[in-house]
mmCIF file of C-alpha atoms and ligand atoms in Angstrom:
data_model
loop_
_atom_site.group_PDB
_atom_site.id
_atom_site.type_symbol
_atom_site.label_atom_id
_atom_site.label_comp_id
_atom_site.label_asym_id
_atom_site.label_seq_id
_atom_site.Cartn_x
_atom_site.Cartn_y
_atom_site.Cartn_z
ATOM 1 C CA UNK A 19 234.828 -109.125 -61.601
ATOM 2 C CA UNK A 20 231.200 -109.395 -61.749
ATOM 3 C CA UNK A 21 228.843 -109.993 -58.471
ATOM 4 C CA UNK A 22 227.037 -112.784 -57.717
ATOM 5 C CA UNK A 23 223.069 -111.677 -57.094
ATOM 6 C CA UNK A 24 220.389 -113.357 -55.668
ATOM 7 C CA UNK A 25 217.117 -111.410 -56.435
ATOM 8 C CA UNK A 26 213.266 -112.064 -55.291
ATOM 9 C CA UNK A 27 210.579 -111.264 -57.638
ATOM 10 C CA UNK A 28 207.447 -111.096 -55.859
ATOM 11 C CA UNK A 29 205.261 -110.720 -58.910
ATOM 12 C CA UNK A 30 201.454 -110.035 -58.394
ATOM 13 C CA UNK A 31 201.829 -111.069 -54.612
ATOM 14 C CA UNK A 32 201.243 -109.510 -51.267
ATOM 15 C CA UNK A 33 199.135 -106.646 -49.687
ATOM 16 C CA UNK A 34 200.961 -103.211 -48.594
ATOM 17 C CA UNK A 35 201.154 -104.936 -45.062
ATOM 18 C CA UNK A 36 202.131 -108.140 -46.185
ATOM 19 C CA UNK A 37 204.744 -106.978 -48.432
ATOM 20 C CA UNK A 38 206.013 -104.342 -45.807
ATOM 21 C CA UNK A 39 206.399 -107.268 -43.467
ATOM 22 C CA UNK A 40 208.196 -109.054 -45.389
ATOM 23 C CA UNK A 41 210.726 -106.619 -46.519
ATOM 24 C CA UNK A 42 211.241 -106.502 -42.919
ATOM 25 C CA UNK A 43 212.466 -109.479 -41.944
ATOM 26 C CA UNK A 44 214.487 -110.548 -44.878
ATOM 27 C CA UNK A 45 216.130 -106.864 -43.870
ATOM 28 C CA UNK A 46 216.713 -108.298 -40.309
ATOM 29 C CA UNK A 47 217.601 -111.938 -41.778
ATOM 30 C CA UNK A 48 220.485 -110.374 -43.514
ATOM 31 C CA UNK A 49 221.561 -108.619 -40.879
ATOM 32 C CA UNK A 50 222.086 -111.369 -39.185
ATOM 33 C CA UNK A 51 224.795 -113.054 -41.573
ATOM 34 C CA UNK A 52 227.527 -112.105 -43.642
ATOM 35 C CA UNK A 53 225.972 -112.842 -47.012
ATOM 36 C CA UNK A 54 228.398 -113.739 -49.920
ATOM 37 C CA UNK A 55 225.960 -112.411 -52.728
ATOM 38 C CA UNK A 56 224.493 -109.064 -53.560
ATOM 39 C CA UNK A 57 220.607 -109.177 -52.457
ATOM 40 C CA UNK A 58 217.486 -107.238 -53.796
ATOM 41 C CA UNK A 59 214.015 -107.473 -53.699
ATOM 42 C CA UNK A 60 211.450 -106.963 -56.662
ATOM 43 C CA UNK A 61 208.066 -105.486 -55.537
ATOM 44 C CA UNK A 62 205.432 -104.336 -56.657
ATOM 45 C CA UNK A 63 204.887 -100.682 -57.453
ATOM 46 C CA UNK A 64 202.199 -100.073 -54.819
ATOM 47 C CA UNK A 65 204.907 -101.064 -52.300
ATOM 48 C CA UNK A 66 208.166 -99.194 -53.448
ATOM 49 C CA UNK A 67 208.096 -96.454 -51.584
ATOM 50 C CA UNK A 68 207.098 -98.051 -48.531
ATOM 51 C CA UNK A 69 209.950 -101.032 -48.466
ATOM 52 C CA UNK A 70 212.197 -98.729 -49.417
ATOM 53 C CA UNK A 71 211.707 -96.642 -46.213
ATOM 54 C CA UNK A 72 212.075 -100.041 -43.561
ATOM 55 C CA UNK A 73 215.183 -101.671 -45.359
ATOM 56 C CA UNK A 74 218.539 -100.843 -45.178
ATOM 57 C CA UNK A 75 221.415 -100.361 -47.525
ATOM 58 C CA UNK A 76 222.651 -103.765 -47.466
ATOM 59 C CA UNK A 77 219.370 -104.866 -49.062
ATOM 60 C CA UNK A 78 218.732 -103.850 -52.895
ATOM 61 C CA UNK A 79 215.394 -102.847 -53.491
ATOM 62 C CA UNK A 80 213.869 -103.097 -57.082
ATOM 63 C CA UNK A 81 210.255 -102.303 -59.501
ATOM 64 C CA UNK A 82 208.980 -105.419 -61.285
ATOM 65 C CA UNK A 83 208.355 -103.585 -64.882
ATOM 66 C CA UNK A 84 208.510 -99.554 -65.897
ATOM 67 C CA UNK A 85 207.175 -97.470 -68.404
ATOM 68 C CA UNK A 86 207.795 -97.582 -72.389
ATOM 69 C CA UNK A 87 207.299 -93.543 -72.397
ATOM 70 C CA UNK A 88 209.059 -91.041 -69.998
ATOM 71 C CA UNK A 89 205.727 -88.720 -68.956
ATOM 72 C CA UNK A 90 202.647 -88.176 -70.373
ATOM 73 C CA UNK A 91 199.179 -89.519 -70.879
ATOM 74 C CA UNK A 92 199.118 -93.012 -69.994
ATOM 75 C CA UNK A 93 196.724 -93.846 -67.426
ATOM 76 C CA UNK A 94 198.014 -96.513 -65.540
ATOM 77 C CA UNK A 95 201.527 -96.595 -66.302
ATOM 78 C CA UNK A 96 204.702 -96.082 -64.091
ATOM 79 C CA UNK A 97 207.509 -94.414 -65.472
ATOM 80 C CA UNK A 98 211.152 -94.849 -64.911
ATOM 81 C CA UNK A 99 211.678 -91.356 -63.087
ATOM 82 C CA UNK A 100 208.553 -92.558 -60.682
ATOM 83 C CA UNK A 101 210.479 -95.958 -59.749
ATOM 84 C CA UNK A 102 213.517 -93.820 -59.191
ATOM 85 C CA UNK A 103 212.326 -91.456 -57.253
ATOM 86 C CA UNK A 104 211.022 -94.291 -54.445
ATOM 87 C CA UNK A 105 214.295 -95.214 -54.264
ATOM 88 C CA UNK A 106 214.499 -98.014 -56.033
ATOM 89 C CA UNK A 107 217.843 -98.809 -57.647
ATOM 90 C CA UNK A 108 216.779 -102.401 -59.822
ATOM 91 C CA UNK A 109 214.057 -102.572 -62.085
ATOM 92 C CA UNK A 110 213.428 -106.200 -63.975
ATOM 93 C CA UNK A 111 212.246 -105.859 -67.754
ATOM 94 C CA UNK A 112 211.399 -108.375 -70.237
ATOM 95 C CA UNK A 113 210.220 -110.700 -67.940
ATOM 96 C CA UNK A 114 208.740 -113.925 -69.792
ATOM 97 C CA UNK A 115 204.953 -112.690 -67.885
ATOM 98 C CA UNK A 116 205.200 -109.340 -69.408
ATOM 99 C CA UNK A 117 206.290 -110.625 -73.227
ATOM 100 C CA UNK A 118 203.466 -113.187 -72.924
ATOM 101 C CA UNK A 119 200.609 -111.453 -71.263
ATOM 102 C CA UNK A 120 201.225 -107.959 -72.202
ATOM 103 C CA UNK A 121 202.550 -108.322 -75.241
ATOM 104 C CA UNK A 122 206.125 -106.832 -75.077
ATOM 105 C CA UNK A 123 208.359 -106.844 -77.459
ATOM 106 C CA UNK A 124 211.990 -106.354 -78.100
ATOM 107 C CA UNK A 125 211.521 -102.518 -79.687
ATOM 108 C CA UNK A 126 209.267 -101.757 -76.217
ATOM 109 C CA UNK A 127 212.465 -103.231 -74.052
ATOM 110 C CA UNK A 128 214.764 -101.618 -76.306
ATOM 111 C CA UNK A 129 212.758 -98.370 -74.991
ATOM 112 C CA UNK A 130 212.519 -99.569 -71.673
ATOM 113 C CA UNK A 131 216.261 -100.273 -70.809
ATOM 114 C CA UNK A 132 217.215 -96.684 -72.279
ATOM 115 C CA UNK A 133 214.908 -95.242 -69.972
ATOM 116 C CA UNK A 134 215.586 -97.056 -67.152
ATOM 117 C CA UNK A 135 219.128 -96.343 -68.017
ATOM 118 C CA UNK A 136 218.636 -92.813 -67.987
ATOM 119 C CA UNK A 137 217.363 -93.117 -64.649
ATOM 120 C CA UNK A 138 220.475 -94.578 -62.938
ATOM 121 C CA UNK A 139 218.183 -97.757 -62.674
ATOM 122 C CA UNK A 140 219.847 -101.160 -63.314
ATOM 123 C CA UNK A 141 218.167 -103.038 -65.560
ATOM 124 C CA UNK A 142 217.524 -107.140 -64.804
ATOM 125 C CA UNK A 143 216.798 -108.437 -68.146
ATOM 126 C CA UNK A 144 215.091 -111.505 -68.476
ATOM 127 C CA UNK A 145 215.543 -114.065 -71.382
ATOM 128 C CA UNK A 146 214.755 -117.461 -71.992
ATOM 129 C CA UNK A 147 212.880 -119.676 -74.149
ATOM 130 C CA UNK A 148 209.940 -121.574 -74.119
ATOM 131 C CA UNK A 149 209.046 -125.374 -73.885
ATOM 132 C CA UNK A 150 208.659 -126.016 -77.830
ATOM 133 C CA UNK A 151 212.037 -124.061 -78.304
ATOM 134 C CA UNK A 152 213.751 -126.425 -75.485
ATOM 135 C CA UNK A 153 212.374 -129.501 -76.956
ATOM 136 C CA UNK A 154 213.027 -128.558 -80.987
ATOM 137 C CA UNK A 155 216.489 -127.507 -80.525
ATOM 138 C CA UNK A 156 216.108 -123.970 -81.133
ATOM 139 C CA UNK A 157 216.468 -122.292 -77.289
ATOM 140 C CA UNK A 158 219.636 -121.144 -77.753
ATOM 141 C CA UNK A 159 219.233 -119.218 -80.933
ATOM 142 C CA UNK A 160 216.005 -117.898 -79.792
ATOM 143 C CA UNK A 161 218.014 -116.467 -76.411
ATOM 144 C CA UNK A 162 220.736 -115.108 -78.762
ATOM 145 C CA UNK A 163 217.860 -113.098 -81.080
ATOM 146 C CA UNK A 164 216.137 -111.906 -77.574
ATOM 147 C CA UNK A 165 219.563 -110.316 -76.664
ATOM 148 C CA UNK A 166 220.458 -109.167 -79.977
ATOM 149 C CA UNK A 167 216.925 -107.307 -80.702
ATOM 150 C CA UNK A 168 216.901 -105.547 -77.567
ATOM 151 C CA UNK A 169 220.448 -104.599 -76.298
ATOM 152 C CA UNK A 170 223.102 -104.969 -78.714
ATOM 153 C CA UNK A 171 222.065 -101.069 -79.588
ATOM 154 C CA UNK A 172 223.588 -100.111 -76.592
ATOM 155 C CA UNK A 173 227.017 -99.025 -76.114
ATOM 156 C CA UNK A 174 229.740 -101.182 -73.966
ATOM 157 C CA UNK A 175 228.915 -98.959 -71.224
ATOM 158 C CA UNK A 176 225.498 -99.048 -70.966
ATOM 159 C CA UNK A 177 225.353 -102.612 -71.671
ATOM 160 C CA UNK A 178 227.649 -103.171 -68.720
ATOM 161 C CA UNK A 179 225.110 -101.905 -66.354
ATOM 162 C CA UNK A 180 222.712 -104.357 -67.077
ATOM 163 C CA UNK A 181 222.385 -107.646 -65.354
ATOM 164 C CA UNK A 182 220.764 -110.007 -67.293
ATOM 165 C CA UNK A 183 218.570 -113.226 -66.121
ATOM 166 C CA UNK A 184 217.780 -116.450 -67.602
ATOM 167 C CA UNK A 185 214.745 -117.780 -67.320
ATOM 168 C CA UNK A 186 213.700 -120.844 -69.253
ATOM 169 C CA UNK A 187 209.754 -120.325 -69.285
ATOM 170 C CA UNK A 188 209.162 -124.104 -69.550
ATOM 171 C CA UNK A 189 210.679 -123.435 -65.502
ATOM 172 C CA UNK A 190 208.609 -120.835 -63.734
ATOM 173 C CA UNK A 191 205.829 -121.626 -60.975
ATOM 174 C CA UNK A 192 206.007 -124.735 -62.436
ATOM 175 C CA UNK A 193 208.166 -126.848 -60.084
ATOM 176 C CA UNK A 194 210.597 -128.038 -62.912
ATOM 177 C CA UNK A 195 214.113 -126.825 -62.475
ATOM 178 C CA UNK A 196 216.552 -127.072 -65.402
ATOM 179 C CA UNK A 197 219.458 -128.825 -64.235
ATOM 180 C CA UNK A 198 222.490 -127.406 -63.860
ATOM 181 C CA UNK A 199 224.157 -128.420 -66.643
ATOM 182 C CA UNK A 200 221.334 -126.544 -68.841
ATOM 183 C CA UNK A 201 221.629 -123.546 -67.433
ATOM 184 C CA UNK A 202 225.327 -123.811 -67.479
ATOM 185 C CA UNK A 203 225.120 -124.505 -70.942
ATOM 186 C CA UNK A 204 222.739 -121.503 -71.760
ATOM 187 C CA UNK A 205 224.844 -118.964 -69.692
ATOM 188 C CA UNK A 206 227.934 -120.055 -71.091
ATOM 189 C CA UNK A 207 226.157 -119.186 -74.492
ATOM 190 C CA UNK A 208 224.750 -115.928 -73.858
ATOM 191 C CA UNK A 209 228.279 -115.045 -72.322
ATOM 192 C CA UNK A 210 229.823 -116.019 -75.438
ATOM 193 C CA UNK A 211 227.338 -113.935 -77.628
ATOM 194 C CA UNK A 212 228.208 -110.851 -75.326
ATOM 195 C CA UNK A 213 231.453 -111.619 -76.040
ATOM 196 C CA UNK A 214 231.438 -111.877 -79.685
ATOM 197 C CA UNK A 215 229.360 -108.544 -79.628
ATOM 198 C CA UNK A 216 231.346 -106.243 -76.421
ATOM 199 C CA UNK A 217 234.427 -108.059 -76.014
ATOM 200 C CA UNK A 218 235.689 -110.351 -73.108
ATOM 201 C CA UNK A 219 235.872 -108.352 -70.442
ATOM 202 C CA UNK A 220 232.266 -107.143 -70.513
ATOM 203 C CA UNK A 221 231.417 -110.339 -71.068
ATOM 204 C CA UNK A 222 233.423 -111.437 -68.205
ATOM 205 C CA UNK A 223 231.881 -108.372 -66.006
ATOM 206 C CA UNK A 224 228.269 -109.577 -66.761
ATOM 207 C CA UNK A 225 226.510 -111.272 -63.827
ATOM 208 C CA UNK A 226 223.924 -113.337 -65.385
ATOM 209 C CA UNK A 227 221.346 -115.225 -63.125
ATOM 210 C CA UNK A 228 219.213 -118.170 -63.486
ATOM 211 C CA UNK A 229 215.288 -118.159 -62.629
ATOM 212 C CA UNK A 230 212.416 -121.018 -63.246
ATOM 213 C CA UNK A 231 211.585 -122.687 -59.582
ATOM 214 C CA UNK A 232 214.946 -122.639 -58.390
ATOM 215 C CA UNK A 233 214.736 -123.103 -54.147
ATOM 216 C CA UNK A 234 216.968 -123.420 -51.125
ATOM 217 C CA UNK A 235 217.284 -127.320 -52.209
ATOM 218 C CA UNK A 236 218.246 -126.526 -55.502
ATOM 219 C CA UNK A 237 220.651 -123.296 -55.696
ATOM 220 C CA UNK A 238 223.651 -124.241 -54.726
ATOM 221 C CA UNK A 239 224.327 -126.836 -57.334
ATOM 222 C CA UNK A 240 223.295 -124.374 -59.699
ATOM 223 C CA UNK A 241 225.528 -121.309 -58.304
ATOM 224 C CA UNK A 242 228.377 -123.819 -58.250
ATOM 225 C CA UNK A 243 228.344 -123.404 -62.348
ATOM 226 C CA UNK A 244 231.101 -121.041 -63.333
ATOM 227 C CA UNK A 245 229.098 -118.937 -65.248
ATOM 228 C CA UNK A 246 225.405 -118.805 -62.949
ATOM 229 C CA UNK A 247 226.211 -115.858 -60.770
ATOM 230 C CA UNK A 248 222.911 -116.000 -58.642
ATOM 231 C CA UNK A 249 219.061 -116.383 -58.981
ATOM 232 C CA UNK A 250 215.916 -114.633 -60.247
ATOM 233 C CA UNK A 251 213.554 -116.230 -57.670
ATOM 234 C CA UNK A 252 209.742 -116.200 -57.962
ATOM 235 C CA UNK A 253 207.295 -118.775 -55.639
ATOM 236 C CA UNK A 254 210.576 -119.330 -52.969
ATOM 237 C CA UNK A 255 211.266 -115.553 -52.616
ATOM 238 C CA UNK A 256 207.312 -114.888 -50.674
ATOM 239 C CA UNK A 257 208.815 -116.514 -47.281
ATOM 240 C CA UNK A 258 211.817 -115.343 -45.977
ATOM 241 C CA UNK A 259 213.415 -118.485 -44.724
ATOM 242 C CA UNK A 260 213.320 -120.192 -48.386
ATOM 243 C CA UNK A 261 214.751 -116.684 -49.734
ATOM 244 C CA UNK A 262 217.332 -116.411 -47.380
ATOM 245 C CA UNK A 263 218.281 -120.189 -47.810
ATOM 246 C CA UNK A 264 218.976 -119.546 -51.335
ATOM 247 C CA UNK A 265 221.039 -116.420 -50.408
ATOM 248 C CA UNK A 266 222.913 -118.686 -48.101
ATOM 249 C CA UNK A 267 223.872 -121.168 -50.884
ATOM 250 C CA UNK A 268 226.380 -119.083 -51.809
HETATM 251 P P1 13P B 307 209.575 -119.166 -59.840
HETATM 252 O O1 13P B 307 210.808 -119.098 -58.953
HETATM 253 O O2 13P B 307 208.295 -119.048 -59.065
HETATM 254 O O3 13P B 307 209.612 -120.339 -60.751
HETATM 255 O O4 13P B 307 209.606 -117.853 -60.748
HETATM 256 C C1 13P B 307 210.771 -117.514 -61.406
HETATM 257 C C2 13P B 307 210.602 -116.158 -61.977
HETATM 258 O O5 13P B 307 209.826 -115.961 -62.893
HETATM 259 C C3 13P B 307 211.388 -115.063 -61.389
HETATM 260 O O6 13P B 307 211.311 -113.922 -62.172
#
């Protein structure tokens, strides 16, 4: 049956130091309880290597974004091999920041997720629409085209090694949760279009998560929903005590 997941994103946040130190404690936070989720943080590249040598097993440790190209000349770029080889297991793509700001598109994440795949890296895929598609009608269509563009080339197996996140972009940094009953609505939708595309069982299997301001006062109601199986958290995963209280909902 699939897990339930609650995973930071830390974005465009924290120094070396400051990042380090916070890997830290929410290392030693979990240590500390018997968590009833899967946990992992998102950093950023600079960091990888760094986190990944002061956590332990228990705590997942992720890149924010990869490469569209394996090697080569691309001066600035990080490939999937280079996340891998920090020791990063998690690497998010198709977050709404990157489609919006750097122009990605479903080919590039189609190119991404193979080579992350490739990699033994599991892919957290980020959906979701924006606020004109929530307030025409259109968000769930526009969720079922993001999926079908850039995964529905995979095989069953591949595609059950991704976890996928929802993220209504009308949500993030911006204070305004959807309530549960929309994201329950939305995940029971994109579980129905795996379905109708892999079968029931991978559907089933598929631990989808819900991100857009969701906080310690907020997560349980939405983890209650039968088919939210944990969080994509932004702003509330930079301090450890509002991280781990949304680990804790569970
Ligand atoms: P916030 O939790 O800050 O709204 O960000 C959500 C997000 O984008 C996680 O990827």
């Amino acid at each position: 049956m699939r897990k339930n997941i609650v995973a930071g994103n830390w974005k465009m946040n924290t120094t070396l130091a400051e990042g380090v130190g916070l890997a830290k404690d929410v290392n030693e936070a979990l240590k500390g309880i018997d968590a009833k989720c899967d946990v992992v943080i998102c950093v950023p590249f600079t960091h990888l290597a760094s986190v990944a040598g002061v956590i332990d097993s228990k705590l997942g440790l992720g890149a924010e974004n990869c490469a569209d190209h394996l090697k080569g000349a691309y001066t600035g770029e990080v490939s999937a091999p280079m996340v891998a080889s920090t020791g990063a297991k998690y690497v998010i793509l198709g977050h709404s920041e990157r489609r919006q700001y750097y122009g990605e598109t479903s080919e590039i994440l189609k190119t991404k997720v193979n080579l992350a795949l490739e990699e033994n890296l599991t892919p957290i895929f980020c959906i979701g629409e924006v606020l004109e598609e929530r307030e025409n009608g259109t968000f769930l269509d526009v969720v079922t085209k993001q999926i079908e563009e850039a995964l529905f080339d995979l095989s069953a197996e591949d595609f059950g090694k991704l976890i996928l996140a929802y993220e209504p972009v009308w949500a993030i940094g911006t204070g305004k949760t959807a309530t549960a009953d929309q994201a329950e609505e939305m995940h029971a939708h994109i579980r129905s279009v795996i379905a109708g595309k892999y079968g029931k069982e991978v559907a089933d299997n598929c631990s989808i998560l819900y991100g857009g301001s969701c906080k310690p006062s907020n997560a349980k109601e939405l983890f209650e929903k039968p088919d939210v199986d944990g969080g994509l958290i932004g702003g509330a995963a930079l301090d450890c005590a509002s991280f781990m209280g949304i680990v804790t909902a569970f």
